[in-house]
PDB file of N, CA and C in Angstrom:
ATOM      1  N   UNK A  21      -4.953  17.227  15.798  1.00 82.00           N
ATOM      2  CA  UNK A  21      -5.398  16.170  14.920  1.00 82.00           C
ATOM      3  C   UNK A  21      -4.771  14.854  15.358  1.00 82.00           C
ATOM      4  N   UNK A  22      -5.548  13.827  15.312  1.00 87.00           N
ATOM      5  CA  UNK A  22      -5.058  12.478  15.589  1.00 87.00           C
ATOM      6  C   UNK A  22      -5.473  11.575  14.443  1.00 87.00           C
ATOM      7  N   UNK A  23      -4.664  11.523  13.386  1.00 95.00           N
ATOM      8  CA  UNK A  23      -5.021  10.670  12.251  1.00 95.00           C
ATOM      9  C   UNK A  23      -4.991   9.201  12.665  1.00 95.00           C
ATOM     10  N   UNK A  24      -5.716   8.375  11.928  1.00 96.00           N
ATOM     11  CA  UNK A  24      -5.705   6.941  12.217  1.00 96.00           C
ATOM     12  C   UNK A  24      -4.391   6.301  11.809  1.00 96.00           C
ATOM     13  N   UNK A  25      -3.744   6.853  10.789  1.00 96.00           N
ATOM     14  CA  UNK A  25      -2.474   6.309  10.313  1.00 96.00           C
ATOM     15  C   UNK A  25      -1.572   7.444   9.855  1.00 96.00           C
ATOM     16  N   UNK A  26      -0.280   7.208   9.923  1.00 96.00           N
ATOM     17  CA  UNK A  26       0.660   8.183   9.396  1.00 96.00           C
ATOM     18  C   UNK A  26       1.887   7.473   8.850  1.00 96.00           C
ATOM     19  N   UNK A  27       2.501   8.098   7.863  1.00 96.00           N
ATOM     20  CA  UNK A  27       3.695   7.580   7.226  1.00 96.00           C
ATOM     21  C   UNK A  27       4.722   8.698   7.206  1.00 96.00           C
ATOM     22  N   UNK A  28       5.938   8.382   7.659  1.00 96.00           N
ATOM     23  CA  UNK A  28       7.026   9.356   7.630  1.00 96.00           C
ATOM     24  C   UNK A  28       8.159   8.780   6.794  1.00 96.00           C
ATOM     25  N   UNK A  29       8.907   9.665   6.143  1.00 94.00           N
ATOM     26  CA  UNK A  29      10.045   9.271   5.327  1.00 94.00           C
ATOM     27  C   UNK A  29      11.150  10.285   5.577  1.00 94.00           C
ATOM     28  N   UNK A  30      12.394   9.802   5.639  1.00 93.00           N
ATOM     29  CA  UNK A  30      13.505  10.705   5.899  1.00 93.00           C
ATOM     30  C   UNK A  30      14.800  10.056   5.431  1.00 93.00           C
ATOM     31  N   UNK A  31      15.893  10.768   5.632  1.00 93.00           N
ATOM     32  CA  UNK A  31      17.222  10.258   5.271  1.00 93.00           C
ATOM     33  C   UNK A  31      17.696   9.267   6.326  1.00 93.00           C
ATOM     34  N   UNK A  32      18.617   8.347   5.965  1.00 94.00           N
ATOM     35  CA  UNK A  32      19.097   7.346   6.917  1.00 94.00           C
ATOM     36  C   UNK A  32      19.774   7.926   8.160  1.00 94.00           C
ATOM     37  N   UNK A  33      20.308   9.136   8.072  1.00 91.00           N
ATOM     38  CA  UNK A  33      20.992   9.737   9.221  1.00 91.00           C
ATOM     39  C   UNK A  33      20.077   9.944  10.420  1.00 91.00           C
ATOM     40  N   UNK A  34      18.774   9.831  10.232  1.00 91.00           N
ATOM     41  CA  UNK A  34      17.848   9.982  11.353  1.00 91.00           C
ATOM     42  C   UNK A  34      18.056   8.869  12.393  1.00 91.00           C
ATOM     43  N   UNK A  35      18.689   7.773  11.953  1.00 92.00           N
ATOM     44  CA  UNK A  35      18.959   6.668  12.875  1.00 92.00           C
ATOM     45  C   UNK A  35      20.138   6.970  13.794  1.00 92.00           C
ATOM     46  N   UNK A  36      20.963   7.931  13.423  1.00 92.00           N
ATOM     47  CA  UNK A  36      22.092   8.310  14.269  1.00 92.00           C
ATOM     48  C   UNK A  36      22.466   9.756  13.971  1.00 92.00           C
ATOM     49  N   UNK A  37      21.753  10.666  14.577  1.00 90.00           N
ATOM     50  CA  UNK A  37      22.008  12.088  14.387  1.00 90.00           C
ATOM     51  C   UNK A  37      22.577  12.643  15.680  1.00 90.00           C
ATOM     52  N   UNK A  38      23.793  13.102  15.632  1.00 89.00           N
ATOM     53  CA  UNK A  38      24.436  13.620  16.841  1.00 89.00           C
ATOM     54  C   UNK A  38      24.587  12.555  17.910  1.00 89.00           C
ATOM     55  N   UNK A  39      24.740  11.299  17.475  1.00 90.00           N
ATOM     56  CA  UNK A  39      24.890  10.201  18.421  1.00 90.00           C
ATOM     57  C   UNK A  39      23.589   9.726  19.032  1.00 90.00           C
ATOM     58  N   UNK A  40      22.482  10.199  18.532  1.00 93.00           N
ATOM     59  CA  UNK A  40      21.176   9.826  19.086  1.00 93.00           C
ATOM     60  C   UNK A  40      20.280   9.257  17.991  1.00 93.00           C
ATOM     61  N   UNK A  41      19.504   8.241  18.326  1.00 94.00           N
ATOM     62  CA  UNK A  41      18.571   7.633  17.395  1.00 94.00           C
ATOM     63  C   UNK A  41      17.260   8.421  17.443  1.00 94.00           C
ATOM     64  N   UNK A  42      17.140   9.390  16.548  1.00 94.00           N
ATOM     65  CA  UNK A  42      15.961  10.246  16.508  1.00 94.00           C
ATOM     66  C   UNK A  42      14.729   9.432  16.129  1.00 94.00           C
ATOM     67  N   UNK A  43      14.905   8.434  15.260  1.00 94.00           N
ATOM     68  CA  UNK A  43      13.787   7.584  14.853  1.00 94.00           C
ATOM     69  C   UNK A  43      13.151   6.899  16.061  1.00 94.00           C
ATOM     70  N   UNK A  44      13.972   6.414  16.966  1.00 95.00           N
ATOM     71  CA  UNK A  44      13.442   5.743  18.163  1.00 95.00           C
ATOM     72  C   UNK A  44      12.721   6.744  19.061  1.00 95.00           C
ATOM     73  N   UNK A  45      13.239   7.950  19.168  1.00 95.00           N
ATOM     74  CA  UNK A  45      12.549   8.977  19.964  1.00 95.00           C
ATOM     75  C   UNK A  45      11.168   9.271  19.399  1.00 95.00           C
ATOM     76  N   UNK A  46      11.070   9.340  18.067  1.00 96.00           N
ATOM     77  CA  UNK A  46       9.779   9.586  17.421  1.00 96.00           C
ATOM     78  C   UNK A  46       8.831   8.431  17.721  1.00 96.00           C
ATOM     79  N   UNK A  47       9.327   7.193  17.602  1.00 96.00           N
ATOM     80  CA  UNK A  47       8.494   6.013  17.858  1.00 96.00           C
ATOM     81  C   UNK A  47       7.984   5.997  19.301  1.00 96.00           C
ATOM     82  N   UNK A  48       8.818   6.351  20.241  1.00 97.00           N
ATOM     83  CA  UNK A  48       8.413   6.377  21.658  1.00 97.00           C
ATOM     84  C   UNK A  48       7.348   7.455  21.877  1.00 97.00           C
ATOM     85  N   UNK A  49       7.537   8.618  21.292  1.00 97.00           N
ATOM     86  CA  UNK A  49       6.550   9.689  21.451  1.00 97.00           C
ATOM     87  C   UNK A  49       5.212   9.306  20.826  1.00 97.00           C
ATOM     88  N   UNK A  50       5.265   8.655  19.677  1.00 97.00           N
ATOM     89  CA  UNK A  50       4.018   8.198  19.055  1.00 97.00           C
ATOM     90  C   UNK A  50       3.314   7.177  19.932  1.00 97.00           C
ATOM     91  N   UNK A  51       4.068   6.279  20.546  1.00 96.00           N
ATOM     92  CA  UNK A  51       3.469   5.290  21.451  1.00 96.00           C
ATOM     93  C   UNK A  51       2.775   5.980  22.612  1.00 96.00           C
ATOM     94  N   UNK A  52       3.390   7.012  23.149  1.00 97.00           N
ATOM     95  CA  UNK A  52       2.783   7.769  24.248  1.00 97.00           C
ATOM     96  C   UNK A  52       1.497   8.471  23.807  1.00 97.00           C
ATOM     97  N   UNK A  53       1.367   8.706  22.501  1.00 96.00           N
ATOM     98  CA  UNK A  53       0.175   9.367  21.959  1.00 96.00           C
ATOM     99  C   UNK A  53      -0.881   8.363  21.497  1.00 96.00           C
ATOM    100  N   UNK A  54      -0.614   7.062  21.697  1.00 96.00           N
ATOM    101  CA  UNK A  54      -1.613   6.052  21.358  1.00 96.00           C
ATOM    102  C   UNK A  54      -1.426   5.379  20.012  1.00 96.00           C
ATOM    103  N   UNK A  55      -0.205   5.380  19.494  1.00 96.00           N
ATOM    104  CA  UNK A  55       0.069   4.770  18.198  1.00 96.00           C
ATOM    105  C   UNK A  55       0.997   3.570  18.340  1.00 96.00           C
ATOM    106  N   UNK A  56       0.798   2.584  17.457  1.00 96.00           N
ATOM    107  CA  UNK A  56       1.730   1.474  17.303  1.00 96.00           C
ATOM    108  C   UNK A  56       2.543   1.801  16.053  1.00 96.00           C
ATOM    109  N   UNK A  57       3.862   1.827  16.171  1.00 95.00           N
ATOM    110  CA  UNK A  57       4.671   2.212  15.016  1.00 95.00           C
ATOM    111  C   UNK A  57       5.828   1.248  14.803  1.00 95.00           C
ATOM    112  N   UNK A  58       6.281   1.224  13.577  1.00 95.00           N
ATOM    113  CA  UNK A  58       7.474   0.478  13.181  1.00 95.00           C
ATOM    114  C   UNK A  58       8.227   1.345  12.181  1.00 95.00           C
ATOM    115  N   UNK A  59       9.551   1.208  12.200  1.00 95.00           N
ATOM    116  CA  UNK A  59      10.339   1.923  11.204  1.00 95.00           C
ATOM    117  C   UNK A  59      11.383   1.000  10.608  1.00 95.00           C
ATOM    118  N   UNK A  60      11.842   1.377   9.404  1.00 95.00           N
ATOM    119  CA  UNK A  60      12.769   0.531   8.673  1.00 95.00           C
ATOM    120  C   UNK A  60      13.570   1.372   7.685  1.00 95.00           C
ATOM    121  N   UNK A  61      14.768   0.908   7.384  1.00 95.00           N
ATOM    122  CA  UNK A  61      15.600   1.519   6.363  1.00 95.00           C
ATOM    123  C   UNK A  61      15.454   0.692   5.093  1.00 95.00           C
ATOM    124  N   UNK A  62      15.115   1.329   3.981  1.00 94.00           N
ATOM    125  CA  UNK A  62      14.863   0.635   2.715  1.00 94.00           C
ATOM    126  C   UNK A  62      15.654   1.291   1.594  1.00 94.00           C
ATOM    127  N   UNK A  63      16.041   0.469   0.617  1.00 94.00           N
ATOM    128  CA  UNK A  63      16.745   0.963  -0.557  1.00 94.00           C
ATOM    129  C   UNK A  63      15.785   0.900  -1.742  1.00 94.00           C
ATOM    130  N   UNK A  64      15.562   2.021  -2.391  1.00 89.00           N
ATOM    131  CA  UNK A  64      14.597   2.109  -3.493  1.00 89.00           C
ATOM    132  C   UNK A  64      14.941   1.148  -4.633  1.00 89.00           C
ATOM    133  N   UNK A  65      16.212   0.842  -4.827  1.00 91.00           N
ATOM    134  CA  UNK A  65      16.619  -0.063  -5.912  1.00 91.00           C
ATOM    135  C   UNK A  65      16.026  -1.456  -5.733  1.00 91.00           C
ATOM    136  N   UNK A  66      15.714  -1.831  -4.517  1.00 92.00           N
ATOM    137  CA  UNK A  66      15.125  -3.148  -4.258  1.00 92.00           C
ATOM    138  C   UNK A  66      13.635  -3.210  -4.598  1.00 92.00           C
ATOM    139  N   UNK A  67      13.061  -2.087  -4.980  1.00 88.00           N
ATOM    140  CA  UNK A  67      11.621  -2.027  -5.266  1.00 88.00           C
ATOM    141  C   UNK A  67      11.332  -1.491  -6.668  1.00 88.00           C
ATOM    142  N   UNK A  68      12.292  -1.670  -7.574  1.00 90.00           N
ATOM    143  CA  UNK A  68      12.075  -1.323  -8.975  1.00 90.00           C
ATOM    144  C   UNK A  68      12.411   0.106  -9.359  1.00 90.00           C
ATOM    145  N   UNK A  69      12.901   0.917  -8.446  1.00 91.00           N
ATOM    146  CA  UNK A  69      13.281   2.295  -8.764  1.00 91.00           C
ATOM    147  C   UNK A  69      14.698   2.257  -9.355  1.00 91.00           C
ATOM    148  N   UNK A  70      14.935   2.904 -10.485  1.00 93.00           N
ATOM    149  CA  UNK A  70      16.238   2.811 -11.145  1.00 93.00           C
ATOM    150  C   UNK A  70      17.315   3.710 -10.522  1.00 93.00           C
ATOM    151  N   UNK A  71      17.458   3.639  -9.213  1.00 91.00           N
ATOM    152  CA  UNK A  71      18.523   4.363  -8.521  1.00 91.00           C
ATOM    153  C   UNK A  71      18.750   3.736  -7.155  1.00 91.00           C
ATOM    154  N   UNK A  72      19.964   3.843  -6.682  1.00 93.00           N
ATOM    155  CA  UNK A  72      20.283   3.373  -5.338  1.00 93.00           C
ATOM    156  C   UNK A  72      20.035   4.535  -4.387  1.00 93.00           C
ATOM    157  N   UNK A  73      19.000   4.399  -3.588  1.00 92.00           N
ATOM    158  CA  UNK A  73      18.620   5.497  -2.687  1.00 92.00           C
ATOM    159  C   UNK A  73      18.048   4.908  -1.412  1.00 92.00           C
ATOM    160  N   UNK A  74      18.788   5.040  -0.331  1.00 95.00           N
ATOM    161  CA  UNK A  74      18.295   4.561   0.958  1.00 95.00           C
ATOM    162  C   UNK A  74      17.445   5.638   1.615  1.00 95.00           C
ATOM    163  N   UNK A  75      16.329   5.187   2.171  1.00 94.00           N
ATOM    164  CA  UNK A  75      15.424   6.086   2.878  1.00 94.00           C
ATOM    165  C   UNK A  75      14.922   5.381   4.126  1.00 94.00           C
ATOM    166  N   UNK A  76      14.597   6.166   5.130  1.00 95.00           N
ATOM    167  CA  UNK A  76      14.029   5.668   6.376  1.00 95.00           C
ATOM    168  C   UNK A  76      12.517   5.885   6.310  1.00 95.00           C
ATOM    169  N   UNK A  77      11.762   4.861   6.703  1.00 95.00           N
ATOM    170  CA  UNK A  77      10.299   4.950   6.712  1.00 95.00           C
ATOM    171  C   UNK A  77       9.761   4.560   8.085  1.00 95.00           C
ATOM    172  N   UNK A  78       8.728   5.259   8.506  1.00 96.00           N
ATOM    173  CA  UNK A  78       8.016   4.922   9.731  1.00 96.00           C
ATOM    174  C   UNK A  78       6.533   4.875   9.395  1.00 96.00           C
ATOM    175  N   UNK A  79       5.889   3.804   9.808  1.00 96.00           N
ATOM    176  CA  UNK A  79       4.444   3.666   9.652  1.00 96.00           C
ATOM    177  C   UNK A  79       3.853   3.523  11.041  1.00 96.00           C
ATOM    178  N   UNK A  80       2.818   4.291  11.327  1.00 96.00           N
ATOM    179  CA  UNK A  80       2.157   4.236  12.630  1.00 96.00           C
ATOM    180  C   UNK A  80       0.652   4.157  12.443  1.00 96.00           C
ATOM    181  N   UNK A  81       0.034   3.297  13.228  1.00 97.00           N
ATOM    182  CA  UNK A  81      -1.420   3.163  13.240  1.00 97.00           C
ATOM    183  C   UNK A  81      -1.920   3.453  14.640  1.00 97.00           C
ATOM    184  N   UNK A  82      -3.049   4.139  14.731  1.00 96.00           N
ATOM    185  CA  UNK A  82      -3.637   4.409  16.031  1.00 96.00           C
ATOM    186  C   UNK A  82      -4.065   3.091  16.666  1.00 96.00           C
ATOM    187  N   UNK A  83      -3.974   3.001  17.982  1.00 95.00           N
ATOM    188  CA  UNK A  83      -4.303   1.753  18.687  1.00 95.00           C
ATOM    189  C   UNK A  83      -5.749   1.324  18.482  1.00 95.00           C
ATOM    190  N   UNK A  84      -6.611   2.241  18.091  1.00 94.00           N
ATOM    191  CA  UNK A  84      -8.009   1.882  17.852  1.00 94.00           C
ATOM    192  C   UNK A  84      -8.169   1.011  16.610  1.00 94.00           C
ATOM    193  N   UNK A  85      -7.145   0.983  15.762  1.00 93.00           N
ATOM    194  CA  UNK A  85      -7.152   0.103  14.584  1.00 93.00           C
ATOM    195  C   UNK A  85      -6.502  -1.208  14.993  1.00 93.00           C
ATOM    196  N   UNK A  86      -7.260  -2.262  14.957  1.00 89.00           N
ATOM    197  CA  UNK A  86      -6.744  -3.570  15.349  1.00 89.00           C
ATOM    198  C   UNK A  86      -6.131  -4.256  14.132  1.00 89.00           C
ATOM    199  N   UNK A  87      -4.890  -3.884  13.831  1.00 90.00           N
ATOM    200  CA  UNK A  87      -4.231  -4.442  12.647  1.00 90.00           C
ATOM    201  C   UNK A  87      -2.741  -4.601  12.921  1.00 90.00           C
ATOM    202  N   UNK A  88      -2.157  -5.602  12.294  1.00 87.00           N
ATOM    203  CA  UNK A  88      -0.716  -5.801  12.330  1.00 87.00           C
ATOM    204  C   UNK A  88      -0.193  -5.614  10.915  1.00 87.00           C
ATOM    205  N   UNK A  89       1.011  -5.153  10.781  1.00 87.00           N
ATOM    206  CA  UNK A  89       1.584  -4.943   9.468  1.00 87.00           C
ATOM    207  C   UNK A  89       3.078  -5.203   9.536  1.00 87.00           C
ATOM    208  N   UNK A  90       3.648  -5.437   8.358  1.00 88.00           N
ATOM    209  CA  UNK A  90       5.092  -5.607   8.213  1.00 88.00           C
ATOM    210  C   UNK A  90       5.527  -4.861   6.959  1.00 88.00           C
ATOM    211  N   UNK A  91       6.761  -4.443   6.955  1.00 88.00           N
ATOM    212  CA  UNK A  91       7.318  -3.833   5.753  1.00 88.00           C
ATOM    213  C   UNK A  91       7.590  -4.939   4.742  1.00 88.00           C
ATOM    214  N   UNK A  92       7.456  -4.651   3.453  1.00 83.00           N
ATOM    215  CA  UNK A  92       7.726  -5.685   2.446  1.00 83.00           C
ATOM    216  C   UNK A  92       9.197  -6.104   2.489  1.00 83.00           C
ATOM    217  N   UNK A  93       9.437  -7.366   2.163  1.00 78.00           N
ATOM    218  CA  UNK A  93      10.826  -7.861   2.160  1.00 78.00           C
ATOM    219  C   UNK A  93      11.475  -7.642   0.817  1.00 78.00           C
TER     220      UNK A  93
END
């Protein structure tokens, strides 16, 4: 399957697991598969959720979709 878009969510440790940035490895592999991706670390408390909870998010769009996006500030 090659979806047009995908969203991943994980714990912040994905940015440094065993001394390696797993998030960057995922982004590189997605690029090799024809996706443009971005990832970011976000805290749910900044978006109205009544708890302090950091999460890692990755959004990827297939290159056939001519769109640019940014994570909300």
